[in-house]
Coordinates of C-alpha atoms in Angstrom, one line a residue:
M1095 CA 5.2 -134.2 96.7
D1096 CA 4.2 -134.1 93.2
K1097 CA 1.4 -136.4 93.0
Y1098 CA 3.8 -137.7 89.4
C1099 CA 6.5 -139.4 91.6
I1100 CA 7.8 -142.9 91.4
Y1101 CA 6.5 -144.9 94.7
G1102 CA 8.4 -147.9 95.3
K1103 CA 8.6 -150.7 98.3
K1104 CA 11.9 -149.3 99.2
L1105 CA 10.2 -145.3 99.6
F1106 CA 8.3 -146.9 103.0
L1107 CA 11.5 -148.8 104.3
F1108 CA 14.5 -145.6 103.4
G1109 CA 12.4 -143.0 103.0
L1110 CA 12.5 -140.4 100.7
M1111 CA 15.9 -139.0 100.5
T1112 CA 16.8 -143.1 100.0
A1113 CA 14.6 -143.5 97.4
A1114 CA 15.3 -140.9 95.6
F1115 CA 19.4 -142.0 95.3
V1116 CA 18.2 -145.2 94.6
A1117 CA 16.7 -143.7 91.6
V1118 CA 19.8 -141.6 90.4
F1119 CA 22.1 -144.6 90.7
A1120 CA 19.4 -146.5 89.1
I1121 CA 19.7 -144.2 86.1
F1122 CA 23.4 -143.3 85.6
T1123 CA 24.6 -147.3 86.1
V1124 CA 22.6 -148.0 83.0
Q1125 CA 25.0 -149.7 80.2
A1126 CA 24.6 -150.1 77.0
S1127 CA 24.2 -153.5 76.3
A1128 CA 22.6 -154.0 80.1
Q1129 CA 20.4 -156.6 80.9
V1130 CA 20.1 -157.4 84.6
Y1131 CA 19.8 -154.4 86.6
S1132 CA 23.1 -153.9 88.4
G1133 CA 21.3 -152.2 91.8
E1134 CA 18.4 -153.3 93.9
P1135 CA 15.2 -154.2 91.5
V1136 CA 12.3 -151.3 92.2
D1137 CA 8.6 -151.7 91.8
S1138 CA 6.7 -148.9 90.6
V1139 CA 3.5 -147.5 90.2
I1140 CA 2.6 -144.9 87.6
Q1141 CA -0.2 -141.6 87.3
P1142 CA -1.4 -140.5 84.9
S1143 CA -0.2 -137.2 84.3
G1144 CA -2.7 -135.4 81.8
D1145 CA -0.1 -133.9 79.6
V1146 CA -1.1 -134.5 75.9
T1147 CA 2.1 -133.4 74.5
G1148 CA 3.7 -137.1 75.7
V1149 CA 6.9 -135.5 77.7
T1150 CA 6.2 -136.0 81.4
D1151 CA 4.4 -139.3 80.8
R1152 CA 7.3 -141.0 79.1
K1153 CA 9.8 -139.7 81.2
A1154 CA 7.9 -140.9 84.2
I1155 CA 7.3 -144.6 82.4
Q1156 CA 11.1 -144.7 81.4
K1157 CA 12.7 -143.7 84.7
A1158 CA 10.3 -146.2 86.4
L1159 CA 11.8 -148.8 84.0
N1160 CA 15.1 -147.7 84.7
L1161 CA 14.7 -149.3 88.7
G1162 CA 15.0 -152.5 86.9
G1163 CA 11.8 -154.0 88.8
N1164 CA 7.9 -154.2 87.4
V1165 CA 6.5 -151.0 86.6
T1166 CA 2.8 -150.3 87.1
L1167 CA 0.5 -147.7 85.1
S1168 CA -2.7 -146.3 87.1
P1169 CA -6.0 -146.5 85.4
G1170 CA -6.3 -143.6 83.0
E1171 CA -5.0 -141.7 79.9
Y1172 CA -1.5 -141.8 79.0
Y1173 CA 0.6 -139.9 76.1
L1174 CA 3.8 -140.1 74.8
D1175 CA 6.0 -138.2 72.2
Y1176 CA 8.6 -140.8 71.8
S1177 CA 8.7 -144.6 72.8
V1178 CA 9.8 -145.8 76.1
Y1179 CA 12.9 -148.9 76.1
I1180 CA 12.8 -151.8 78.6
K1181 CA 16.7 -152.0 79.3
Y1182 CA 16.6 -154.9 82.1
D1183 CA 15.8 -158.4 82.2
G1184 CA 12.9 -159.9 83.9
I1185 CA 10.5 -156.9 83.9
T1186 CA 6.9 -157.2 83.7
L1187 CA 4.7 -154.0 82.7
N1188 CA 1.2 -153.9 84.1
A1189 CA -1.2 -152.0 82.0
A1190 CA -4.8 -152.6 82.8
G1191 CA -7.3 -150.0 82.7
A1192 CA -4.7 -147.4 81.1
T1193 CA -4.5 -146.4 77.7
V1194 CA -1.3 -145.1 76.1
T1195 CA -1.4 -142.9 72.7
Q1196 CA 1.5 -142.4 70.6
V1197 CA 1.2 -138.5 69.9
Q1198 CA 4.2 -137.9 67.9
P1199 CA 4.4 -140.1 64.1
G1200 CA 6.8 -142.4 63.1
T1201 CA 8.2 -142.7 67.2
G1202 CA 6.7 -146.4 68.3
L1203 CA 5.3 -146.9 71.8
L1204 CA 7.8 -149.6 73.6
R1205 CA 11.0 -150.9 72.4
T1206 CA 14.3 -152.7 73.6
T1207 CA 17.2 -150.6 74.1
P1208 CA 18.9 -149.6 70.9
N1209 CA 22.2 -151.1 71.3
G1210 CA 23.6 -154.3 73.1
T1211 CA 24.2 -158.0 72.1
G1212 CA 23.1 -160.2 69.3
G1213 CA 21.8 -163.4 69.3
Y1214 CA 18.8 -164.1 71.9
D1215 CA 21.0 -162.5 74.6
L1216 CA 19.9 -158.3 74.6
L1217 CA 16.3 -158.5 77.1
K1218 CA 15.2 -161.7 78.7
N1219 CA 11.8 -162.7 80.8
V1220 CA 9.9 -159.5 79.9
T1221 CA 5.9 -159.6 79.8
V1222 CA 4.0 -156.8 79.0
R1223 CA 0.2 -157.1 80.2
G1224 CA -2.7 -154.9 79.5
G1225 CA -3.5 -152.1 78.4
T1226 CA -4.7 -150.1 75.5
W1227 CA -1.6 -149.0 73.3
I1228 CA -2.9 -146.3 70.4
G1229 CA -0.2 -145.9 67.5
N1230 CA -0.4 -143.0 65.2
T1231 CA -3.4 -142.3 63.1
E1232 CA -4.3 -142.6 59.6
T1233 CA -3.2 -139.6 58.1
P1234 CA -0.7 -138.2 55.5
S1235 CA 1.5 -136.8 58.0
D1236 CA 2.0 -139.9 60.0
R1237 CA 2.6 -142.6 57.2
Y1238 CA 5.6 -143.3 58.6
G1239 CA 7.0 -147.5 59.0
Y1240 CA 7.7 -147.7 62.9
S1241 CA 6.2 -150.5 65.0
S1242 CA 4.4 -150.1 68.3
F1243 CA 6.0 -152.7 70.2
F1244 CA 9.6 -153.7 68.8
F1245 CA 11.8 -156.4 70.8
K1246 CA 15.0 -157.7 69.2
H1247 CA 17.7 -160.1 70.4
S1248 CA 15.2 -161.2 72.9
S1249 CA 14.0 -164.1 74.3
G1250 CA 11.1 -165.1 77.6
I1251 CA 8.8 -162.3 76.2
T1252 CA 5.6 -162.9 76.9
I1253 CA 2.7 -160.2 75.6
S1254 CA -0.4 -160.8 77.1
G1255 CA -4.0 -159.1 77.4
C1256 CA -3.2 -155.7 75.6
T1257 CA -5.3 -154.4 72.7
I1258 CA -2.8 -152.4 70.3
L1259 CA -4.1 -150.2 67.5
N1260 CA -3.5 -147.9 64.9
N1261 CA -0.3 -147.9 63.1
Y1262 CA -1.1 -146.7 59.6
K1263 CA 2.3 -147.9 57.9
G1264 CA 4.4 -150.4 60.1
H1265 CA 3.6 -153.2 62.8
L1266 CA 1.8 -153.4 65.6
I1267 CA 4.2 -155.9 67.2
E1268 CA 7.4 -156.6 65.7
F1269 CA 9.9 -159.5 66.8
A1270 CA 13.1 -159.3 65.6
A1271 CA 15.5 -162.5 66.1
V1272 CA 13.4 -163.4 69.4
S1273 CA 13.0 -166.6 70.7
D1274 CA 10.6 -168.7 73.1
S1275 CA 8.1 -165.8 73.5
V1276 CA 4.3 -165.8 73.3
V1277 CA 1.9 -163.0 72.1
E1278 CA -1.5 -163.9 73.6
N1279 CA -5.1 -163.1 73.9
C1280 CA -4.3 -159.9 72.5
T1281 CA -6.8 -157.5 70.6
I1282 CA -4.5 -156.3 67.1
G1283 CA -5.3 -154.0 64.6
G1284 CA -5.4 -150.7 62.2
T1285 CA -2.5 -151.4 59.8
S1286 CA -2.7 -150.2 56.2
V1287 CA -4.3 -152.7 54.0
S1288 CA -3.3 -151.3 50.9
T1289 CA 0.0 -149.7 51.6
G1290 CA 2.4 -152.7 51.3
G1291 CA 0.6 -155.0 52.9
K1292 CA 2.3 -154.4 56.6
E1293 CA 1.8 -157.6 59.4
A1294 CA 0.0 -156.5 61.9
I1295 CA 2.7 -159.4 64.4
Q1296 CA 5.9 -159.4 62.1
L1297 CA 8.5 -162.3 62.6
D1298 CA 11.7 -160.8 61.3
T1299 CA 15.8 -161.9 60.5
T1300 CA 18.1 -159.2 62.1
Y1301 CA 19.8 -158.9 58.5
S1302 CA 20.3 -155.7 57.4
S1303 CA 18.9 -151.8 58.5
S1304 CA 16.9 -152.2 55.2
T1305 CA 14.8 -155.7 56.6
A1306 CA 14.9 -155.1 59.8
P1307 CA 15.1 -151.2 60.7
G1308 CA 16.3 -150.9 64.4
G1309 CA 17.2 -154.8 64.9
S1310 CA 21.2 -154.1 65.0
P1311 CA 23.4 -156.3 65.6
Y1312 CA 22.6 -157.6 62.3
D1313 CA 24.1 -161.1 62.3
K1314 CA 21.5 -162.8 60.8
T1315 CA 19.4 -164.2 63.7
P1316 CA 16.3 -165.7 63.2
C1317 CA 12.5 -166.4 65.3
R1318 CA 12.4 -169.0 67.0
N1319 CA 9.6 -170.8 69.0
I1320 CA 7.5 -168.3 68.9
K1321 CA 4.0 -168.6 70.1
I1322 CA 0.9 -166.4 68.9
V1323 CA -2.5 -167.4 70.6
N1324 CA -6.3 -166.6 71.2
N1325 CA -5.5 -163.2 69.4
S1326 CA -8.1 -160.9 67.5
I1327 CA -6.6 -159.0 64.6
T1328 CA -8.2 -157.4 61.9
Y1329 CA -7.8 -154.5 59.7
S1330 CA -4.4 -154.9 58.4
G1331 CA -2.2 -155.6 55.4
V1332 CA -1.7 -159.2 56.8
G1333 CA -2.5 -160.2 60.2
I1334 CA 0.7 -162.6 60.9
G1335 CA 3.9 -162.8 58.3
S1336 CA 7.1 -162.5 57.5
H1337 CA 8.5 -161.7 54.0
S1338 CA 12.2 -161.8 54.1
A1339 CA 14.7 -164.4 55.2
V1340 CA 18.1 -165.3 55.2
Y1341 CA 19.8 -168.1 53.5
G1342 CA 20.3 -171.2 55.7
N1343 CA 19.1 -168.9 58.8
Y1344 CA 15.3 -169.8 58.9
H1345 CA 12.2 -168.6 61.3
D1346 CA 11.9 -172.7 63.3
G1347 CA 8.9 -173.2 65.3
I1348 CA 6.1 -170.8 64.9
A1349 CA 2.7 -172.3 66.7
I1350 CA -0.2 -169.7 65.1
T1351 CA -3.2 -171.3 67.2
G1352 CA -6.9 -170.1 68.4
N1353 CA -6.6 -166.9 66.6
T1354 CA -9.5 -165.2 65.0
I1355 CA -8.3 -163.0 62.0
Y1356 CA -10.6 -160.8 60.0
T1357 CA -10.8 -157.9 57.3
T1358 CA -7.2 -158.2 56.3
G1359 CA -4.9 -158.8 52.9
A1360 CA -3.7 -161.9 53.7
G1361 CA -4.5 -163.7 57.0
I1362 CA -1.1 -165.4 57.7
S1363 CA 1.8 -164.9 54.8
V1364 CA 5.5 -166.2 55.8
I1365 CA 7.8 -167.7 53.6
S1366 CA 11.0 -170.0 54.0
V1367 CA 9.9 -171.4 58.0
Y1368 CA 10.9 -174.8 59.0
N1369 CA 8.1 -176.6 61.7
M1370 CA 5.0 -174.3 61.8
T1371 CA 1.9 -175.2 62.9
V1372 CA -1.5 -173.1 62.1
S1373 CA -4.3 -174.5 63.6
G1374 CA -7.6 -173.5 64.7
N1375 CA -7.8 -170.2 63.4
R1376 CA -10.6 -168.3 62.3
F1377 CA -10.6 -166.3 58.7
L1378 CA -13.4 -164.1 57.5
N1379 CA -12.4 -161.9 54.5
A1380 CA -9.0 -162.0 54.2
S1381 CA -7.6 -162.3 50.4
T1382 CA -5.6 -165.4 51.2
A1383 CA -5.9 -166.4 54.4
I1384 CA -3.3 -168.9 54.4
R1385 CA -0.3 -168.0 52.8
F1386 CA 3.3 -170.5 52.9
K1387 CA 6.0 -169.4 50.2
S1388 CA 9.6 -170.1 49.7
T1389 CA 10.4 -167.3 48.2
G1390 CA 10.4 -163.6 48.7
V1391 CA 13.0 -161.5 49.9
I1392 CA 15.8 -164.3 50.0
V1393 CA 19.0 -162.7 51.2
G1394 CA 22.5 -163.8 51.9
D1395 CA 25.9 -164.3 51.3
S1396 CA 26.0 -167.3 49.3
K1397 CA 23.3 -167.3 46.0
S1398 CA 24.1 -171.1 46.1
E1399 CA 21.9 -172.4 49.2
Y1400 CA 18.3 -172.3 48.9
S1401 CA 15.4 -172.1 51.3
S1402 CA 13.1 -175.0 51.1
A1403 CA 10.2 -174.6 53.9
V1404 CA 9.2 -178.4 55.6
N1405 CA 7.4 -179.8 58.2
L1406 CA 4.3 -177.4 57.9
S1407 CA 1.0 -178.2 59.7
V1408 CA -2.4 -176.4 58.8
T1409 CA -5.4 -178.2 60.5
G1410 CA -8.7 -176.9 62.2
N1411 CA -8.7 -173.5 60.9
V1412 CA -12.2 -172.0 59.1
I1413 CA -12.0 -169.7 56.6
D1414 CA -14.8 -168.2 55.4
K1415 CA -15.1 -165.7 52.0
A1416 CA -11.5 -165.6 51.0
T1417 CA -11.5 -163.2 48.0
Q1418 CA -8.6 -165.6 46.1
N1419 CA -7.3 -168.5 47.6
G1420 CA -8.4 -170.4 50.9
I1421 CA -4.8 -172.1 51.8
Y1422 CA -1.7 -171.2 49.5
I1423 CA 1.6 -173.0 49.7
G1424 CA 4.0 -172.0 47.2
G1425 CA 7.4 -173.4 46.2
S1426 CA 9.5 -172.7 43.0
S1427 CA 11.9 -175.2 40.9
K1428 CA 14.5 -174.2 43.4
R1429 CA 13.1 -173.4 46.6
T1430 CA 11.1 -176.7 46.8
I1431 CA 8.4 -177.2 49.6
K1432 CA 8.2 -180.7 51.6
G1433 CA 6.1 -182.3 54.3
V1434 CA 2.7 -180.2 54.6
T1435 CA -0.1 -181.6 55.7
V1436 CA -3.4 -179.6 55.2
S1437 CA -5.5 -181.4 57.2
G1438 CA -9.4 -180.8 58.8
N1439 CA -9.5 -177.2 57.2
R1440 CA -13.1 -175.6 56.2
V1441 CA -13.2 -173.1 53.4
N1442 CA -16.1 -171.3 52.3
A1443 CA -16.4 -169.2 49.4
S1444 CA -13.0 -168.8 48.3
G1445 CA -13.1 -166.3 45.5
Q1446 CA -10.1 -168.4 43.8
S1447 CA -9.0 -172.2 44.7
A1448 CA -9.7 -173.3 47.6
V1449 CA -6.1 -175.2 48.4
L1450 CA -3.6 -174.7 45.8
T1451 CA 0.5 -175.9 45.6
D1452 CA 3.4 -174.9 44.1
W1453 CA 6.0 -177.2 43.5
C1454 CA 5.1 -178.5 47.3
S1455 CA 5.9 -182.5 47.4
E1456 CA 5.7 -184.6 49.9
S1457 CA 3.0 -183.7 51.5
T1458 CA -0.8 -184.5 52.8
V1459 CA -4.2 -182.6 51.6
S1460 CA -6.6 -184.7 53.3
K1461 CA -10.4 -184.3 55.5
N1462 CA -10.9 -180.9 54.2
K1463 CA -14.4 -179.7 54.1
L1464 CA -14.3 -177.0 50.4
Y1465 CA -17.4 -175.4 49.8
Q1466 CA -18.6 -172.3 47.3
I1467 CA -15.2 -172.1 45.4
S1468 CA -16.4 -169.1 42.9
G1469 CA -14.6 -166.7 40.5
K1470 CA -13.6 -168.1 36.9
Q1471 CA -12.6 -171.7 36.7
N1472 CA -11.7 -172.2 39.8
N1473 CA -11.0 -175.3 41.7
G1474 CA -11.2 -177.2 45.1
V1475 CA -7.5 -178.5 45.6
Y1476 CA -5.6 -177.6 43.1
L1477 CA -1.9 -179.4 42.8
R1478 CA 0.8 -177.7 40.0
N1479 CA 4.6 -177.0 38.7
S1480 CA 6.1 -180.3 40.2
S1481 CA 3.7 -180.9 43.1
N1482 CA 5.0 -184.6 43.1
A1483 CA 4.5 -188.3 45.4
N1484 CA 1.2 -186.1 47.6
T1485 CA -2.1 -187.4 48.6
V1486 CA -5.1 -185.9 48.3
S1487 CA -7.8 -187.8 50.4
G1488 CA -11.1 -187.8 52.3
N1489 CA -11.7 -184.1 50.9
T1490 CA -15.3 -183.1 50.8
I1491 CA -15.7 -180.8 47.7
K1492 CA -19.2 -179.1 46.9
T1493 CA -20.3 -176.6 44.3
A1494 CA -16.9 -175.1 42.3
T1495 CA -16.8 -173.2 39.0
G1496 CA -13.4 -175.2 37.6
N1497 CA -12.4 -178.8 39.0
G1498 CA -13.2 -180.7 41.9
I1499 CA -9.5 -181.7 42.4
W1500 CA -6.8 -180.2 39.7
I1501 CA -3.7 -182.0 39.5
A1502 CA -1.3 -180.6 36.4
K1503 CA 2.6 -181.0 35.7
S1504 CA 3.4 -183.1 38.3
Y1505 CA 3.5 -186.7 38.8
G1506 CA 2.9 -189.4 41.3
N1507 CA 0.5 -188.4 43.1
T1508 CA -2.6 -190.3 44.9
V1509 CA -6.1 -189.0 44.7
S1510 CA -8.4 -191.1 47.1
K1511 CA -11.5 -191.7 48.9
N1512 CA -12.3 -188.1 48.1
K1513 CA -16.3 -186.4 47.6
V1514 CA -16.4 -184.2 44.8
S1515 CA -20.1 -182.9 43.8
A1516 CA -22.0 -180.0 42.0
V1517 CA -18.8 -178.7 40.2
Q1518 CA -18.7 -177.3 36.8
R1519 CA -15.7 -178.9 35.0
N1520 CA -14.3 -182.3 35.7
G1521 CA -14.5 -184.1 39.3
V1522 CA -10.8 -185.4 38.8
Y1523 CA -8.7 -183.8 36.2
L1524 CA -5.0 -184.9 35.7
E1525 CA -3.4 -182.9 32.8
K1526 CA 0.4 -183.5 32.0
C1527 CA 1.2 -185.7 35.3
G1528 CA 3.8 -187.5 33.8
K1529 CA 3.9 -191.3 35.4
N1530 CA 2.2 -193.2 38.1
T1531 CA -0.5 -191.5 39.3
V1532 CA -4.1 -193.0 41.2
V1533 CA -7.1 -192.3 41.0
K1534 CA -9.2 -195.0 43.5
S1535 CA -12.1 -195.1 45.3
N1536 CA -13.8 -191.2 44.8
T1537 CA -17.0 -190.7 44.4
V1538 CA -17.7 -187.9 41.8
S1539 CA -21.7 -186.3 41.2
G1540 CA -22.7 -183.7 39.2
T1541 CA -20.2 -182.7 37.1
G1542 CA -20.3 -179.8 34.5
R1543 CA -17.7 -182.1 32.1
S1544 CA -16.1 -185.7 33.0
G1545 CA -15.8 -187.1 36.7
V1546 CA -12.4 -188.2 35.8
A1547 CA -10.3 -186.6 32.9
V1548 CA -7.2 -187.4 32.1
E1549 CA -4.9 -186.2 29.3
R1550 CA -1.2 -186.9 28.5
T1551 CA -0.8 -188.7 32.1
D1552 CA 1.2 -192.3 31.4
N1553 CA 0.5 -195.2 33.4
V1554 CA -2.3 -193.8 35.5
Q1555 CA -4.3 -195.9 37.8
I1556 CA -7.6 -195.2 37.6
T1557 CA -9.6 -197.7 40.1
G1558 CA -12.6 -198.6 42.5
N1559 CA -14.2 -194.9 41.7
K1560 CA -18.0 -193.9 41.5
I1561 CA -19.2 -191.4 39.0
T1562 CA -23.1 -190.6 38.9
N1563 CA -24.3 -187.9 36.0
A1564 CA -21.5 -186.5 34.6
G1565 CA -22.1 -184.2 32.0
K1566 CA -24.6 -184.9 29.5
K1567 CA -22.5 -184.3 26.7
K1568 CA -19.2 -185.7 28.4
Y1569 CA -17.5 -188.6 29.8
G1570 CA -17.6 -190.7 33.1
I1571 CA -14.1 -191.5 32.9
Y1572 CA -11.9 -189.5 29.5
V1573 CA -8.5 -190.6 29.2
M1574 CA -6.8 -188.7 26.2
G1575 CA -3.1 -189.0 24.7
S1576 CA -2.1 -191.1 27.5
A1577 CA 0.1 -194.4 27.6
K1578 CA -1.0 -197.7 29.1
P1579 CA -3.8 -196.6 31.5
S1580 CA -5.5 -199.0 33.9
I1581 CA -9.4 -199.0 35.0
K1582 CA -10.7 -201.1 36.7
N1583 CA -13.9 -201.9 38.7
N1584 CA -15.2 -198.1 38.1
K1585 CA -18.9 -197.9 38.9
I1586 CA -20.1 -195.4 36.2
V1587 CA -24.1 -194.4 36.1
G1588 CA -26.4 -191.9 34.9
T1589 CA -26.5 -189.0 32.5
C1590 CA -23.2 -189.3 30.8
L1591 CA -22.7 -189.1 26.8
K1592 CA -20.3 -192.1 26.7
P1593 CA -19.6 -193.9 30.3
I1594 CA -15.5 -194.2 29.2
F1595 CA -13.6 -192.2 26.2
L1596 CA -9.8 -193.6 25.5
T1597 CA -7.6 -191.9 22.7
A1598 CA -5.3 -194.2 20.9
S1599 CA -2.0 -192.6 20.4
V1600 CA -1.1 -192.7 16.4
K1601 CA 2.0 -190.8 15.6
K1602 CA 4.2 -193.0 13.2
A1603 CA 7.1 -192.7 16.1
N1604 CA 5.2 -195.3 18.7
I1605 CA 2.3 -196.7 16.7
G1606 CA 4.8 -199.9 16.5
T1607 CA 3.9 -200.9 20.2
M1608 CA 1.0 -202.6 22.2
D1609 CA -0.6 -201.3 24.6
K1610 CA -3.4 -203.2 26.6
T1611 CA -5.7 -201.6 28.8
T1612 CA -8.0 -202.8 31.3
L1613 CA -11.5 -201.6 31.5
T1614 CA -14.6 -203.5 33.5
G1615 CA -18.1 -202.6 33.2
G1616 CA -18.9 -205.7 30.5
A1617 CA -21.8 -204.5 28.2
K1618 CA -23.0 -201.5 30.4
A1619 CA -19.4 -200.0 30.0
G1620 CA -19.4 -198.6 26.3
I1621 CA -16.2 -197.4 25.1
D1622 CA -15.5 -194.3 22.8
L1623 CA -12.6 -194.0 21.1
R1624 CA -10.5 -191.5 18.4
T1625 CA -6.9 -191.0 17.8
G1626 CA -4.8 -189.1 18.6
R1627 CA -3.5 -186.1 16.5
C1628 CA -2.2 -188.4 13.4
D1629 CA 1.2 -187.2 12.0
N1630 CA 0.8 -187.1 8.1
G1631 CA 2.4 -191.1 7.4
V1632 CA -1.4 -192.1 8.4
T1633 CA -3.4 -192.7 5.5
S1634 CA -6.3 -194.8 7.9
V1635 CA -7.4 -196.0 11.1
T1636 CA -10.3 -199.0 11.9
F1637 CA -11.8 -199.8 15.3
Q1638 CA -12.1 -203.3 15.5
A1639 CA -14.3 -204.8 18.0
N1640 CA -17.1 -207.9 18.4
G1641 CA -15.9 -209.1 15.0
K1642 CA -17.0 -205.7 13.3
N1643 CA -15.4 -202.9 11.7
Y1644 CA -16.5 -199.7 13.2
K1645 CA -16.1 -197.0 10.9
T1646 CA -13.8 -193.6 11.4
R1647 CA -14.7 -190.0 10.2
L1648 CA -11.3 -188.0 9.5
T1649 CA -10.9 -184.2 10.6
T1650 CA -8.3 -181.9 9.5
K1651 CA -6.7 -178.9 11.6
R1652 CA -5.0 -176.5 10.0
T1653 CA -2.5 -174.4 12.3
K1654 CA -0.2 -171.2 11.7
Q1655 CA 3.1 -171.1 13.2
S1656 CA 5.3 -168.4 14.2
D1657 CA 7.1 -168.4 11.4
K1658 CA 3.9 -168.2 8.8
T1659 CA 4.3 -171.9 8.0
T1660 CA 1.2 -174.4 8.9
V1661 CA 1.3 -177.5 10.2
T1662 CA -1.7 -180.0 9.1
T1663 CA -3.3 -182.5 12.3
K1664 CA -5.2 -185.0 11.3
R1665 CA -7.5 -187.2 13.6
Y1666 CA -9.6 -190.4 13.3
T1667 CA -13.0 -190.7 15.0
T1668 CA -16.0 -193.3 15.7
R1669 CA -19.5 -192.4 16.3
S1670 CA -20.4 -195.9 17.1
K1671 CA -20.5 -196.6 20.8
I1672 CA -18.7 -200.0 21.0
K1673 CA -20.0 -202.4 23.5
L1674 CA -17.8 -205.2 24.3
K1675 CA -18.5 -208.6 26.8
K1676 CA -15.5 -209.8 29.1
G1677 CA -12.0 -210.9 27.6
K1678 CA -13.1 -209.3 24.3
T1679 CA -11.0 -206.6 22.8
V1680 CA -11.4 -203.4 20.7
T1681 CA -8.3 -202.9 18.5
V1682 CA -7.4 -199.8 16.7
V1683 CA -5.3 -200.9 12.8
V1684 CA -3.2 -197.9 11.4
K1685 CA -2.6 -198.0 8.2
D1686 CA 0.0 -195.6 6.6
K1687 CA 1.4 -194.6 3.2
G1688 CA 3.7 -198.1 3.0
A1689 CA 0.6 -200.1 3.8
N1690 CA 2.0 -201.3 6.7
K1691 CA -0.2 -202.0 9.7
Y1692 CA 0.1 -200.9 13.2
Y1693 CA -2.5 -202.3 16.0
K1694 CA -3.3 -200.5 19.6
S1695 CA -5.4 -202.8 21.8
Y1696 CA -8.1 -202.3 25.0
T1697 CA -9.4 -205.3 26.5
V1698 CA -12.3 -205.3 28.8
K1699 CA -11.6 -207.6 31.7

């Protein structure tokens, strides 16, 4: 008897002729969309053939899988000239100690049957356990995009303890329309970092042959309830991710925990996901370690629908040496992101901002440790572009080339109880933040510029902050072009030029309003006042305090416009350090060409 034949449980009960009959019967009773084997399943043990063409091993393994029972590959070297198909529910493929090598490019190793039903009903409760699985290599003739393991329209898939290597231009594992499945304790790596950013583990939606090749029927089914746990992933364009989505049909319930991901493009990169958890992972030498987006290849029939990623949790991850951002949450004006928690992560040595958000609202960035942010003017936490109503609290930010915390063009955010030190620009910087931003109870030290800097942000509350050793030529608190700021109970000590800097807006359209600002600190506070841009109707500005008039210096700036006209702006500044006691006020007196006077007052409380 040939040593490469299939041995099954029935062999010993019914004899060689009965087993052969069962095998032949099984092969000829496979249905196009078969799920449950119609005969009596036969467990099989395969021996390696030594045939490096891949024909013999592929036929033997396929024949065993067609019997509907569990299949064991004995230790040794196996070769496949084409992928093998799993057609029946409930099969376990054991490959511990075996090495299976793909010898033809563009074929893959292991797949579900190419035809069948949609949804999650094509294949159920299949386990692949152990083995080293080697795909194509990085040579010009092997540059075909085909997944090594490809499961579609399936549920209950478990890939455990496998080593899956080398797929130059494809995915190592692809789930397309898969639910309630697990990839665990695997070593995965060896896709090209530089050619298209292929994911080592790809989550896909069965929309079309262009988004999910081989994923028919194309019924727009996403992935749901997927766990990717305790794997080691390396040398890939993206470690784990997705790059397409269908309007209204989004991946849901994805958990990525306890993985080590290193030397990749992006570590994790997904778009349009609901209810996703990324926790306890370790990233090393990624570009951006964790990237969530609500934009990408968005397809579908209704262009009026927009996806919004919601309920994303990024907790307890360690990120070292990201060349770009440590964590990036990116939406758009039509596809916002809400309900994100970024908490308890450590980011060390990122090349851009440690945490960056775009169009991300009603979210929390808290208790992260963000160190050694390098590159040009990069920040610890950076919220921009209508990232509204967020909370940034309890973070430790140390050593950054930009700001500790920078919020731009966003409103209603709260920045509290953060510790910021050794940053080259401002500790906390608010720019064009609309209304109702709160900066409270932060500790800021050793900044290159101001401890807290605010520009064109109305109704800001700056309360209870401790600022030590702000920049020698800058300010403890700097507020410019912002209406109705409230500055209370801050402690400012050290080497800064002046503790508090305020500007009074004196454009002719609004200089007639009275605007009271509350300050604390008494005689030690010191206030440096200057006007914002003045229109040409203003003829003089005087600062009055402590019964004195403080002289101002006029500066004029001329700016050429695109239509070749020139715009002239004026600014009045006092060089005097005005010290106020409790209950005293400083008043900005503005005169215009009609000899009218307008006032703007600030009071120390």
